[in-house]
């Protein structure tokens, strides 16, 4: 390991949670996602020894990646991000003598968009170092490109909410609108031990949709209505309407087979302990649930969740 140097540039990115509309968003329905600032990825650029080329190091898990490295197959998402940034700003030159050190407290495979967050942090750090800090659509399109490596056909919701860091109402391939939050929303973001890769649940839903297209279309349409109603409620500050909408969305996710016993039990636990609403968030079959709470219930609901199988409860307030 080289000696500690002052960073040449840094880039930070937040996580995200989906409030409404996961899975149905893949089939053209709207979804709502918000940035999750309670967790972050951070990339720091320092100089490498002359002639030593470019590498990305992950001190927390003692791994590192180089251009043209064979240990990770053809290319991994971290290196791919760097390559896209270099190709954009220094075409033809990708062998810079640099080290990007990456740290992240965003749990992986948990529906927090950790893949999009590390790409965003790397792209922000490297582009700042190169004197062209990436923002807006330039940043978003690079992160989306990397997302496609991870997920095949992602809807684009993760990269958009993380690259822009704003609450988002999103319709795949059609529109994305940043929304305002009319009154503070207190959410508990609740992790469980197990997780299922998003591409597995997405592909199971695709299979169900091929076998039962009419039934699935009804479910997707109903989720779309929920997301539209939720958007209005969020913007108008009608927080109490969101609880029943979350419960309804969870019921439909269950029908889609992307919930499981642990997630169902935690949603019920949250409601019994006084949450206004609860549902899974993200790809499902593990990962996270979210619960909507009044401030006076935060402690009681968190406690009940931790006693019933949650491994982590984060409190986040939207709209403050
Ligand atoms: O598991 P996450 O948080 O990356 O969310 C996946 C959301 C899906 O709607 C299931 C898939 C997608 O690409 O939008």
Coordinates of C-alpha atoms and ligand atoms in Angstrom, one line a residue:
X1 CA 0.0 0.0 0.0
X2 CA 1.3 3.5 -0.8
X3 CA 1.7 6.2 1.8
X4 CA -1.3 8.4 2.6
X5 CA -1.5 11.4 0.3
X6 CA -3.9 14.4 0.1
X7 CA -6.7 13.5 -2.2
X8 CA -6.7 15.1 -5.7
X9 CA -10.5 14.9 -5.9
X10 CA -13.4 13.1 -4.1
X11 CA -16.8 12.1 -5.1
X12 CA -19.7 11.1 -2.8
X13 CA -23.1 9.5 -3.7
X14 CA -26.1 8.6 -1.6
X15 CA -28.2 5.5 -1.7
X16 CA -31.9 5.3 -2.7
X17 CA -35.1 3.6 -1.7
X18 CA -38.2 3.0 -3.8
X19 CA -41.4 4.1 -2.2
X20 CA -43.9 2.9 -4.7
X21 CA -44.0 1.0 -8.0
X22 CA -41.1 -1.4 -8.1
X23 CA -41.5 -4.2 -10.6
X24 CA -44.5 -2.6 -12.2
X25 CA -42.1 0.1 -13.4
X26 CA -40.4 -2.4 -15.6
X27 CA -43.8 -2.7 -17.4
X28 CA -44.3 1.0 -18.0
X29 CA -46.1 2.0 -14.7
X30 CA -44.8 5.0 -12.7
X31 CA -42.6 4.5 -9.6
X32 CA -41.5 6.8 -6.9
X33 CA -38.0 6.7 -5.5
X34 CA -36.1 9.0 -3.1
X35 CA -32.4 9.6 -2.2
X36 CA -31.3 7.9 1.0
X37 CA -28.7 10.2 2.6
X38 CA -28.2 8.0 5.7
X39 CA -25.9 5.8 3.6
X40 CA -23.1 6.9 1.2
X41 CA -20.4 5.8 -1.1
X42 CA -17.2 7.8 -1.3
X43 CA -14.4 7.7 -4.0
X44 CA -11.1 9.5 -3.4
X45 CA -8.5 10.0 -6.2
X46 CA -4.8 10.0 -5.3
X47 CA -1.7 9.8 -7.5
X48 CA -0.2 6.4 -8.3
X49 CA 3.6 5.9 -8.9
X50 CA 4.7 7.1 -12.4
X51 CA 4.1 4.3 -14.9
X52 CA 2.0 2.2 -12.5
X53 CA -1.3 2.9 -14.3
X54 CA -4.8 3.1 -12.9
X55 CA -6.3 1.1 -10.2
X56 CA -9.4 1.1 -8.0
X57 CA -8.9 -0.1 -4.4
X58 CA -11.5 -1.2 -1.9
X59 CA -9.6 -1.1 1.4
X60 CA -12.6 -2.4 3.4
X61 CA -12.7 -5.7 1.6
X62 CA -9.0 -5.7 0.6
X63 CA -9.6 -5.9 -3.1
X64 CA -8.3 -4.0 -6.1
X65 CA -8.9 -3.8 -9.8
X66 CA -6.8 -2.6 -12.7
X67 CA -7.5 -1.9 -16.3
X68 CA -7.1 -5.1 -18.3
X69 CA -7.1 -7.2 -15.2
X70 CA -8.0 -10.8 -15.8
X71 CA -9.1 -11.6 -12.2
X72 CA -12.6 -10.3 -12.6
X73 CA -13.5 -11.5 -16.1
X74 CA -13.6 -9.1 -18.9
X75 CA -14.3 -5.9 -16.9
X76 CA -16.2 -5.0 -13.7
X77 CA -18.6 -2.2 -13.1
X78 CA -16.1 0.0 -11.2
X79 CA -13.4 -0.2 -14.0
X80 CA -16.1 0.2 -16.6
X81 CA -17.2 3.5 -14.9
X82 CA -13.7 4.8 -14.9
X83 CA -13.2 3.8 -18.5
X84 CA -16.4 5.7 -19.6
X85 CA -15.2 8.8 -17.8
X86 CA -11.8 8.7 -19.3
X87 CA -13.2 8.0 -22.8
X88 CA -15.4 11.1 -22.4
X89 CA -12.8 13.5 -21.3
X90 CA -9.4 12.1 -22.4
X91 CA -10.3 10.1 -25.5
X92 CA -7.6 7.6 -26.4
X93 CA -5.8 7.9 -23.0
X94 CA -7.0 5.6 -20.3
X95 CA -3.7 4.8 -18.6
X96 CA -3.6 7.5 -16.1
X97 CA -1.3 7.0 -13.0
X98 CA -4.0 7.2 -10.5
X99 CA -5.6 5.3 -7.6
X100 CA -9.3 5.6 -6.8
X101 CA -10.0 4.4 -3.3
X102 CA -13.6 3.4 -2.7
X103 CA -15.5 3.1 0.6
X104 CA -19.1 2.6 1.1
X105 CA -21.5 2.0 4.0
X106 CA -24.3 1.2 1.5
X107 CA -25.2 -2.5 2.1
X108 CA -25.0 -4.4 -1.2
X109 CA -27.9 -6.3 -2.7
X110 CA -30.2 -4.6 -0.3
X111 CA -32.3 -2.4 -2.6
X112 CA -30.3 0.7 -1.8
X113 CA -28.8 1.1 -5.2
X114 CA -25.3 0.4 -4.0
X115 CA -24.1 -0.4 -7.6
X116 CA -25.4 2.9 -8.9
X117 CA -24.0 4.8 -5.9
X118 CA -20.4 3.5 -6.3
X119 CA -20.5 4.3 -10.0
X120 CA -21.8 7.8 -9.3
X121 CA -19.1 8.3 -6.6
X122 CA -16.3 7.2 -9.0
X123 CA -17.6 9.2 -11.9
X124 CA -17.9 12.3 -9.7
X125 CA -14.4 11.9 -8.3
X126 CA -12.6 11.2 -11.6
X127 CA -14.5 13.8 -13.6
X128 CA -13.7 16.4 -10.9
X129 CA -10.0 15.4 -11.1
X130 CA -10.1 15.8 -14.9
X131 CA -11.6 19.3 -14.4
X132 CA -15.0 18.5 -15.8
X133 CA -17.3 17.6 -12.9
X134 CA -20.0 15.4 -14.2
X135 CA -23.6 16.5 -13.4
X136 CA -27.1 15.9 -14.6
X137 CA -27.7 13.8 -17.7
X138 CA -24.0 13.4 -18.5
X139 CA -23.5 11.7 -15.2
X140 CA -26.8 9.8 -15.3
X141 CA -26.1 8.2 -18.7
X142 CA -22.7 6.9 -17.6
X143 CA -24.1 5.4 -14.4
X144 CA -27.0 3.8 -16.5
X145 CA -24.5 2.3 -18.8
X146 CA -22.8 0.6 -15.9
X147 CA -26.2 -0.5 -14.4
X148 CA -26.9 -2.4 -17.7
X149 CA -23.8 -4.5 -17.0
X150 CA -25.2 -5.4 -13.5
X151 CA -28.9 -5.9 -14.3
X152 CA -29.4 -6.5 -18.0
X153 CA -32.5 -4.3 -18.5
X154 CA -32.8 -2.0 -15.6
X155 CA -35.6 0.5 -15.6
X156 CA -33.2 3.3 -14.9
X157 CA -34.8 4.4 -11.7
X158 CA -31.7 3.7 -9.5
X159 CA -29.2 5.7 -11.5
X160 CA -31.6 8.6 -12.0
X161 CA -32.5 9.1 -8.4
X162 CA -28.9 8.7 -7.3
X163 CA -27.2 10.8 -10.0
X164 CA -29.7 13.6 -9.5
X165 CA -30.2 13.1 -5.7
X166 CA -33.8 14.2 -5.8
X167 CA -37.2 12.6 -5.2
X168 CA -38.3 11.2 -8.4
X169 CA -41.5 10.2 -10.2
X170 CA -40.3 7.9 -12.9
X171 CA -41.9 6.3 -16.0
X172 CA -39.5 4.1 -17.9
X173 CA -38.5 5.4 -21.3
X174 CA -41.1 8.2 -21.0
X175 CA -40.7 10.7 -18.3
X176 CA -39.0 11.5 -15.1
X177 CA -40.2 14.3 -12.9
X178 CA -38.6 15.5 -9.8
X179 CA -41.2 16.0 -7.1
X180 CA -41.4 18.2 -4.1
X181 CA -42.4 16.9 -0.7
X182 CA -45.2 18.9 0.9
X183 CA -44.7 17.8 4.5
X184 CA -42.0 15.8 6.3
X185 CA -42.2 12.0 5.8
X186 CA -40.6 9.8 8.5
X187 CA -39.5 6.5 7.1
X188 CA -37.9 3.5 8.7
X189 CA -35.7 1.6 6.2
X190 CA -35.5 -1.9 7.6
X191 CA -32.9 -4.5 6.5
X192 CA -33.2 -8.3 6.7
X193 CA -30.3 -10.8 6.6
X194 CA -31.2 -12.5 3.3
X195 CA -31.4 -11.0 -0.2
X196 CA -32.2 -12.2 -3.7
X197 CA -30.5 -10.6 -6.8
X198 CA -32.9 -8.2 -8.4
X199 CA -32.4 -9.9 -11.7
X200 CA -33.9 -13.1 -10.3
X201 CA -37.1 -11.5 -9.1
X202 CA -37.4 -9.4 -12.2
X203 CA -37.0 -12.5 -14.3
X204 CA -39.6 -14.4 -12.2
X205 CA -42.1 -11.6 -12.7
X206 CA -41.4 -11.7 -16.4
X207 CA -42.1 -15.4 -16.4
X208 CA -45.4 -14.9 -14.6
X209 CA -46.3 -12.1 -17.0
X210 CA -45.7 -14.4 -20.0
X211 CA -48.0 -17.1 -18.4
X212 CA -50.7 -14.8 -17.0
X213 CA -50.6 -11.6 -19.0
X214 CA -54.1 -10.4 -18.2
X215 CA -53.8 -11.0 -14.5
X216 CA -50.4 -9.4 -14.3
X217 CA -51.5 -6.4 -16.3
X218 CA -54.3 -5.8 -13.8
X219 CA -51.8 -5.9 -11.0
X220 CA -49.4 -3.6 -12.7
X221 CA -52.2 -1.2 -13.5
X222 CA -53.3 -1.1 -9.9
X223 CA -49.8 -0.4 -8.8
X224 CA -49.6 2.4 -11.3
X225 CA -52.8 4.0 -9.8
X226 CA -51.2 3.7 -6.3
X227 CA -48.0 5.4 -7.5
X228 CA -50.0 8.2 -9.1
X229 CA -52.2 8.8 -6.0
X230 CA -49.1 8.6 -3.8
X231 CA -47.4 11.3 -5.9
X232 CA -50.2 13.7 -5.3
X233 CA -50.3 12.9 -1.6
X234 CA -46.6 13.4 -1.2
X235 CA -46.7 16.8 -3.0
X236 CA -49.7 18.0 -1.1
X237 CA -48.3 16.9 2.2
X238 CA -51.1 14.4 2.9
X239 CA -48.8 11.9 4.6
X240 CA -51.7 9.9 6.2
X241 CA -52.9 8.8 2.8
X242 CA -49.6 7.2 2.1
X243 CA -49.9 4.5 4.8
X244 CA -52.9 2.6 3.2
X245 CA -51.3 3.1 -0.2
X246 CA -48.2 1.3 1.0
X247 CA -50.2 -1.5 2.5
X248 CA -52.1 -1.9 -0.8
X249 CA -48.9 -1.9 -2.9
X250 CA -47.4 -4.6 -0.6
X251 CA -50.5 -6.8 -1.1
X252 CA -50.0 -6.6 -4.9
X253 CA -46.2 -7.2 -4.6
X254 CA -47.1 -10.3 -2.6
X255 CA -49.4 -11.5 -5.5
X256 CA -46.4 -11.0 -7.8
X257 CA -44.5 -13.5 -5.6
X258 CA -41.7 -11.0 -4.8
X259 CA -42.4 -10.8 -1.1
X260 CA -41.7 -13.6 1.3
X261 CA -42.6 -14.8 4.8
X262 CA -39.9 -12.7 6.5
X263 CA -40.8 -9.5 4.7
X264 CA -44.6 -10.1 5.2
X265 CA -44.0 -10.7 8.9
X266 CA -41.9 -7.5 9.3
X267 CA -44.6 -5.4 7.5
X268 CA -47.2 -6.8 9.9
X269 CA -45.0 -6.2 12.9
X270 CA -44.5 -2.6 11.9
X271 CA -48.2 -2.0 11.5
X272 CA -49.0 -3.7 14.8
X273 CA -46.4 -1.5 16.5
X274 CA -48.1 1.6 15.2
X275 CA -46.6 2.3 11.7
X276 CA -49.1 3.9 9.3
X277 CA -48.0 1.7 6.4
X278 CA -45.3 -0.8 5.4
X279 CA -44.1 -2.5 2.3
X280 CA -41.0 -4.2 0.8
X281 CA -38.8 -1.8 -1.2
X282 CA -36.7 -2.8 -4.3
X283 CA -36.4 -6.2 -5.9
X284 CA -37.9 -8.1 -2.9
X285 CA -37.5 -11.6 -1.4
X286 CA -35.2 -10.1 1.2
X287 CA -33.4 -6.8 1.2
X288 CA -35.6 -4.2 2.8
X289 CA -39.0 -3.1 3.9
X290 CA -39.9 0.5 4.5
X291 CA -42.3 1.6 7.2
X292 CA -44.1 5.0 7.4
X293 CA -44.2 6.3 11.0
X294 CA -45.2 9.3 13.1
X295 CA -42.2 10.7 15.0
X296 CA -43.6 9.4 18.3
X297 CA -43.6 5.8 17.0
X298 CA -40.1 5.7 15.7
X299 CA -38.6 4.1 18.7
X300 CA -41.4 1.6 19.4
X301 CA -41.7 0.4 15.8
X302 CA -37.9 0.1 15.4
X303 CA -37.7 -2.0 18.6
X304 CA -40.5 -4.3 17.5
X305 CA -38.8 -4.8 14.1
X306 CA -35.4 -5.6 15.6
X307 CA -37.0 -8.1 17.9
X308 CA -38.7 -9.8 14.9
X309 CA -35.9 -10.4 12.5
X310 CA -34.7 -7.1 11.2
X311 CA -30.9 -6.7 11.2
X312 CA -30.8 -2.9 10.7
X313 CA -33.3 0.0 11.0
X314 CA -32.4 3.3 9.6
X315 CA -34.6 6.4 10.2
X316 CA -34.7 8.9 7.4
X317 CA -36.9 12.0 7.1
X318 CA -37.9 13.2 3.6
X319 CA -38.7 16.8 3.0
X320 CA -36.8 18.5 5.8
Ligands
LIG1 O1 -33.6 -4.0 -6.0 P1 -33.5 -2.6 -6.5 O2 -33.6 -1.6 -5.3 O3 -32.3 -2.3 -7.4 O4 -34.8 -2.2 -7.2 C1 -35.2 -2.9 -8.3 C2 -36.4 -2.3 -8.9 C3 -37.2 -3.1 -9.9 O5 -38.3 -2.3 -10.3 C4 -37.6 -4.4 -9.4 C5 -36.3 -3.3 -11.1 C6 -36.0 -2.1 -12.0 O6 -35.1 -2.1 -12.8 O7 -36.7 -1.0 -11.8

